[in-house]
Amino acid sequence: AESTTSVNNDPKLHLQVAAMPNPVRPGEQVEMTFTLSNPTALDLAGTALRFVTPAWIHWTPSDAAPSPDSYDPLFNPGEVARWDLGTLPAGTSRTILVSGAIDDGYYSPPPDGTLLPVTAVATAANGASATDSAHLIVGYPPPVYWPVASGGNGHFYRVVPTPQGTTWNEARDFAQATGGHLATINSAAENAFIYALVDRDSIWIDQGNSQWGPWLGGGQLTGSPEPSGGWVWVTGEPFAFQNWCDTEPNNAGGNQDRLYFLSTDSSRAPTWGDKNGGDTLNGFVVEYAIDTPALPQILSIRKGEGSSMELNLLVEPGVSYILETSIDLQHWEQHDLGGSSTDFDLLIRDLDAPAHSHRFYRLASPR
């Protein structure tokens, strides 16, 4: 959980707000806890808690507070939820649990890196009050490295859940925009590695007697013999290893020319099927092949707290990088980031970014 320090806790009343999980993905369930504490030797009468629900979060009132807590069931974004908690005995605490889901695209999905503040205020009849807040970070999970030392290929794989549904072309465009491609599978070991990453409920669509998994980077060339001719990977690699379901590919409907994980059973399996690329699935897998020397990328730049800027970098673990900054594209300052990163994603906070001026960045490896 990422929670800010309480900003105005009264000596007579404390409040702590926490959020889990954090970061949270669109469509994923999130839980907020609000803990009121009475550190005094006297009972506090007339305690109450309220908070304004931020945009993109849809709360579930029925999961909100255990009896006998009461609440105002106004749980749409921008509305106020309130609990009248009565007397809080001396030296005790009371925790309210609220669950909800990040908008998965019914209205509009929050951009990656969005901070969603949840601020709550606790009060008591004697005038005591306390305020605290937590910031949910909307983000996709970081890519996972498949090390050569473990029999892998040295590539990274990012699973992107899309509960709102994604076509194959949309998945391909996202992969390319982030410097990768839809995952290609060239061995049983790679198939098993990728399947282990996607073997969870949020990525699959349960059809009862079949299970639809995420998109992969395979497709069938137009005009190829049906149903099994002309299959290729988006990278041009040979389509040598194959792991079709027993009844696949079958070109059902006459227009199935894209690859995805499919199980023709009531349980998931690491097998494949062919599907119409215009259909929507609940996710896809992106593969990043990083050569040596590594070619770093700046994935996103967003405003942080105050005048700071936050940069999300795509890097190779253990490789040294130089971040250069400028305000005029002529004079550049160098900042050695070292080679201590153990993750694919690296978050850098530029605390020197001017509040009201342009700021330019470029990233390079000295190797």
XYZ file of C-alpha atoms in Angstrom, residues 6-349:
344
model
C -1.786 11.885 8.036
C -1.751 15.626 7.545
C -3.796 16.943 10.424
C -4.446 14.192 12.913
C -5.922 15.605 16.084
C -4.280 14.449 19.350
C -7.716 13.104 20.218
C -8.377 11.240 16.963
C -6.179 9.428 14.450
C -6.986 8.202 10.933
C -5.022 5.983 8.549
C -6.006 5.204 4.940
C -4.440 2.362 2.970
C -4.977 0.823 -0.470
C -4.299 -2.704 -1.724
C -3.121 -3.791 -4.239
C -1.019 -0.885 -5.358
C -0.330 -0.422 -8.262
C -3.712 -1.592 -9.513
C -4.735 -2.509 -13.056
C -7.896 -1.417 -14.892
C -10.697 -3.834 -14.075
C -8.903 -5.143 -11.003
C -10.528 -5.221 -7.578
C -9.102 -2.828 -4.997
C -9.645 -2.602 -1.243
C -9.435 0.538 0.865
C -9.149 0.434 4.643
C -9.963 3.379 6.880
C -8.753 2.940 10.459
C -9.930 5.383 13.144
C -8.113 5.329 16.478
C -8.913 6.964 19.790
C -5.598 7.383 21.642
C -7.156 9.213 24.588
C -8.416 7.978 27.933
C -11.947 9.191 27.181
C -14.616 7.816 24.899
C -15.254 9.819 21.715
C -18.951 10.236 20.948
C -20.445 10.992 17.546
C -17.534 9.757 15.407
C -18.029 9.742 11.653
C -15.992 9.039 8.537
C -16.468 10.358 5.027
C -14.532 10.280 1.774
C -15.014 11.401 -1.807
C -14.695 8.589 -4.329
C -12.176 9.508 -7.048
C -12.763 9.194 -10.756
C -12.390 5.751 -12.340
C -13.185 3.840 -9.132
C -16.579 2.180 -8.748
C -17.136 1.008 -5.190
C -19.306 -1.874 -4.040
C -21.497 -0.787 -1.106
C -22.479 -4.322 -0.149
C -18.815 -5.066 0.581
C -18.245 -1.829 2.414
C -18.516 -2.082 6.166
C -19.332 -4.915 8.546
C -22.426 -4.554 10.698
C -23.289 -2.473 12.636
C -21.499 0.234 10.614
C -23.841 2.289 8.476
C -22.998 4.088 5.281
C -24.499 6.330 2.669
C -24.586 4.239 -0.531
C -23.334 7.010 -2.845
C -20.477 5.122 -4.386
C -20.137 6.470 -7.887
C -17.033 8.511 -8.791
C -17.118 12.007 -7.319
C -19.766 11.227 -4.711
C -19.421 11.222 -0.939
C -19.576 8.092 1.190
C -20.273 8.508 4.914
C -20.281 6.260 7.957
C -21.804 7.305 11.296
C -19.839 5.216 13.740
C -21.221 6.421 17.083
C -18.983 6.200 20.136
C -15.356 5.129 19.758
C -14.220 3.843 23.186
C -10.995 5.083 24.735
C -7.867 3.356 23.459
C -9.645 1.484 20.660
C -9.672 1.487 16.875
C -12.302 0.900 14.216
C -11.530 -0.231 10.670
C -13.853 0.239 7.709
C -13.268 -1.887 4.618
C -14.473 -0.787 1.183
C -13.928 -2.665 -2.069
C -14.383 -1.578 -5.638
C -12.927 -1.850 -9.115
C -10.878 0.437 -11.327
C -12.822 1.355 -14.452
C -11.965 -1.139 -17.170
C -13.033 1.018 -20.076
C -16.838 1.190 -19.866
C -16.459 4.962 -19.711
C -12.756 5.471 -20.394
C -9.819 3.605 -18.861
C -7.385 5.632 -16.774
C -4.013 6.156 -18.463
C -1.086 4.087 -17.269
C 0.615 5.865 -14.367
C -2.513 7.720 -13.242
C -2.544 8.604 -9.535
C -5.961 8.255 -7.919
C -6.072 10.023 -4.522
C -8.517 8.778 -1.918
C -8.873 11.280 0.923
C -10.925 10.629 4.041
C -11.947 12.832 6.983
C -12.822 11.552 10.441
C -14.667 13.718 12.969
C -16.077 13.459 16.462
C -18.787 15.366 18.319
C -16.217 17.190 20.491
C -14.659 18.809 17.408
C -11.728 16.414 17.009
C -10.871 15.642 13.392
C -8.268 13.854 11.305
C -7.502 13.586 7.606
C -5.466 11.036 5.680
C -5.162 9.934 2.073
C -3.769 7.151 -0.077
C -2.801 7.330 -3.745
C -3.637 4.402 -5.955
C -1.296 4.047 -8.907
C -2.830 2.681 -12.090
C -0.312 0.590 -13.946
C 0.315 -2.600 -15.804
C 2.555 -5.213 -14.197
C 6.239 -4.956 -15.150
C 7.680 -7.324 -17.760
C 9.172 -10.599 -16.566
C 12.695 -11.623 -17.567
C 13.434 -15.115 -18.901
C 17.154 -15.467 -18.150
C 19.510 -17.409 -20.392
C 21.010 -19.015 -17.291
C 17.638 -20.674 -16.671
C 17.288 -21.943 -20.222
C 15.554 -18.824 -21.496
C 16.250 -16.498 -24.399
C 17.096 -13.324 -22.472
C 13.808 -11.687 -23.472
C 11.161 -9.974 -21.373
C 7.414 -10.650 -21.412
C 4.665 -8.277 -20.357
C 1.134 -9.552 -19.731
C -1.412 -6.821 -20.437
C -4.903 -7.487 -19.002
C -7.710 -5.803 -20.932
C -11.010 -6.585 -19.184
C -12.759 -4.210 -21.572
C -11.676 -6.396 -24.494
C -8.949 -5.946 -27.129
C -8.721 -6.958 -30.780
C -5.579 -8.517 -32.208
C -4.693 -5.343 -34.114
C -5.084 -3.214 -30.988
C -2.829 -5.593 -29.076
C -0.247 -5.508 -31.877
C -0.259 -1.705 -31.946
C 0.255 -1.490 -28.177
C 3.147 -3.926 -28.371
C 4.862 -1.982 -31.142
C 4.295 1.362 -29.416
C 6.146 0.102 -26.336
C 9.096 -1.249 -28.299
C 8.074 -4.899 -28.455
C 5.921 -7.303 -30.404
C 3.178 -9.777 -29.600
C 4.791 -12.850 -28.086
C 6.185 -15.509 -30.404
C 6.730 -19.055 -29.153
C 9.555 -21.185 -30.496
C 9.786 -24.075 -28.037
C 7.855 -26.051 -25.474
C 9.893 -24.356 -22.756
C 8.934 -20.882 -23.979
C 5.306 -21.936 -24.266
C 5.338 -23.176 -20.671
C 7.066 -20.002 -19.438
C 4.521 -17.681 -21.086
C 1.561 -19.814 -20.057
C 2.673 -19.627 -16.404
C 2.493 -15.815 -16.663
C -1.071 -15.799 -18.017
C -2.549 -18.652 -16.001
C -4.919 -16.474 -13.963
C -8.620 -15.694 -14.061
C -8.359 -12.047 -15.135
C -6.762 -12.949 -18.488
C -9.123 -15.735 -19.553
C -12.755 -15.804 -20.648
C -14.687 -18.762 -19.248
C -16.986 -20.186 -21.925
C -17.994 -23.230 -19.887
C -16.754 -26.007 -22.161
C -13.855 -23.910 -23.444
C -11.478 -21.245 -22.115
C -10.291 -18.289 -24.189
C -6.866 -16.940 -23.284
C -4.807 -13.940 -24.460
C -3.635 -12.987 -27.933
C -0.246 -14.179 -29.207
C 1.903 -12.982 -32.116
C 0.893 -15.517 -34.728
C -1.151 -14.997 -37.877
C -2.108 -16.667 -41.116
C -1.122 -15.218 -44.487
C -4.029 -14.234 -46.720
C -4.873 -16.857 -49.312
C -3.090 -19.685 -47.490
C -4.541 -23.228 -47.529
C -7.054 -23.623 -44.713
C -6.964 -24.259 -41.908
C -3.291 -24.927 -41.145
C -1.342 -23.416 -44.009
C 0.626 -20.168 -44.042
C 0.942 -19.538 -40.320
C 3.755 -17.119 -39.418
C 5.072 -15.186 -36.445
C 5.013 -11.381 -36.500
C 8.828 -11.387 -36.263
C 9.294 -13.577 -39.313
C 10.676 -16.438 -37.213
C 9.856 -19.936 -38.525
C 6.513 -21.240 -37.293
C 8.204 -24.516 -36.341
C 7.014 -25.234 -32.807
C 3.223 -25.599 -32.616
C 0.885 -26.491 -29.779
C -2.623 -26.515 -31.228
C -5.669 -27.898 -29.440
C -6.835 -31.241 -30.828
C -9.533 -29.568 -32.925
C -7.470 -26.534 -33.946
C -6.877 -24.732 -36.171
C -10.303 -25.108 -37.758
C -11.040 -21.713 -39.354
C -14.555 -21.781 -37.893
C -16.705 -19.241 -39.686
C -14.161 -18.977 -42.480
C -12.254 -16.016 -41.071
C -10.052 -17.191 -38.197
C -6.485 -16.113 -38.934
C -4.981 -14.972 -35.616
C -3.404 -16.946 -32.744
C -4.405 -17.107 -29.091
C -4.263 -19.436 -26.098
C -7.289 -21.743 -26.154
C -8.455 -24.707 -24.119
C -11.360 -26.790 -25.422
C -12.080 -27.983 -21.916
C -13.541 -26.593 -18.704
C -10.043 -25.813 -17.379
C -7.237 -23.691 -18.825
C -4.381 -25.238 -20.793
C -1.267 -23.997 -22.673
C -2.717 -24.932 -26.056
C -3.522 -22.717 -29.030
C -6.426 -21.898 -31.279
C -7.175 -19.735 -34.309
C -9.579 -16.825 -33.958
C -10.974 -13.891 -35.888
C -8.617 -10.980 -35.187
C -11.589 -8.617 -34.926
C -12.932 -10.476 -31.905
C -11.988 -9.185 -28.465
C -10.108 -11.033 -25.741
C -9.210 -10.117 -22.169
C -5.505 -9.622 -22.671
C -2.355 -10.199 -24.673
C 1.347 -10.895 -24.188
C 4.111 -8.558 -25.356
C 7.677 -9.789 -25.892
C 10.708 -7.506 -25.726
C 13.949 -8.714 -27.301
C 16.803 -6.596 -25.932
C 20.121 -6.947 -27.713
C 23.558 -6.070 -26.368
C 24.357 -3.260 -26.075
C 20.905 -2.459 -24.811
C 18.810 0.202 -26.513
C 16.957 2.000 -23.676
C 13.667 3.787 -24.118
C 11.701 6.428 -22.252
C 8.266 4.843 -21.979
C 6.448 7.720 -20.322
C 6.976 11.125 -18.718
C 4.479 12.500 -16.257
C 4.282 15.254 -13.667
C 5.073 14.184 -10.131
C 4.651 15.966 -6.833
C 5.414 19.673 -6.805
C 7.589 20.593 -9.787
C 9.146 17.139 -10.131
C 8.834 14.923 -13.205
C 8.627 11.125 -13.213
C 10.159 9.110 -16.053
C 9.377 5.441 -16.644
C 12.362 3.909 -18.435
C 12.748 0.668 -20.376
C 16.202 -0.679 -19.490
C 18.217 -3.874 -19.333
C 19.047 -4.931 -15.764
C 22.659 -4.357 -14.796
C 23.499 -2.014 -17.692
C 24.719 1.518 -16.959
C 22.741 4.423 -18.417
C 23.140 8.171 -18.789
C 20.074 10.413 -18.513
C 20.582 13.806 -20.135
C 18.395 16.847 -19.440
C 18.087 20.184 -21.218
C 15.856 23.231 -21.329
C 16.958 24.470 -24.776
C 18.086 21.336 -26.703
C 21.566 22.856 -26.963
C 23.063 22.494 -23.511
C 22.711 19.086 -21.876
C 23.423 17.972 -18.320
C 24.404 14.343 -17.777
C 23.155 12.200 -14.888
C 24.744 8.797 -14.351
C 22.035 6.301 -13.449
C 24.537 3.506 -12.842
C 23.829 -0.128 -13.542
C 22.094 -1.169 -10.361
C 18.610 -1.696 -11.800
C 17.330 -5.236 -11.340
C 14.025 -4.567 -13.102
C 12.937 -4.032 -16.686
C 11.046 -0.882 -15.702
C 13.000 1.886 -13.960
C 11.263 4.883 -12.383
C 13.310 8.095 -12.149
C 12.149 11.228 -10.315
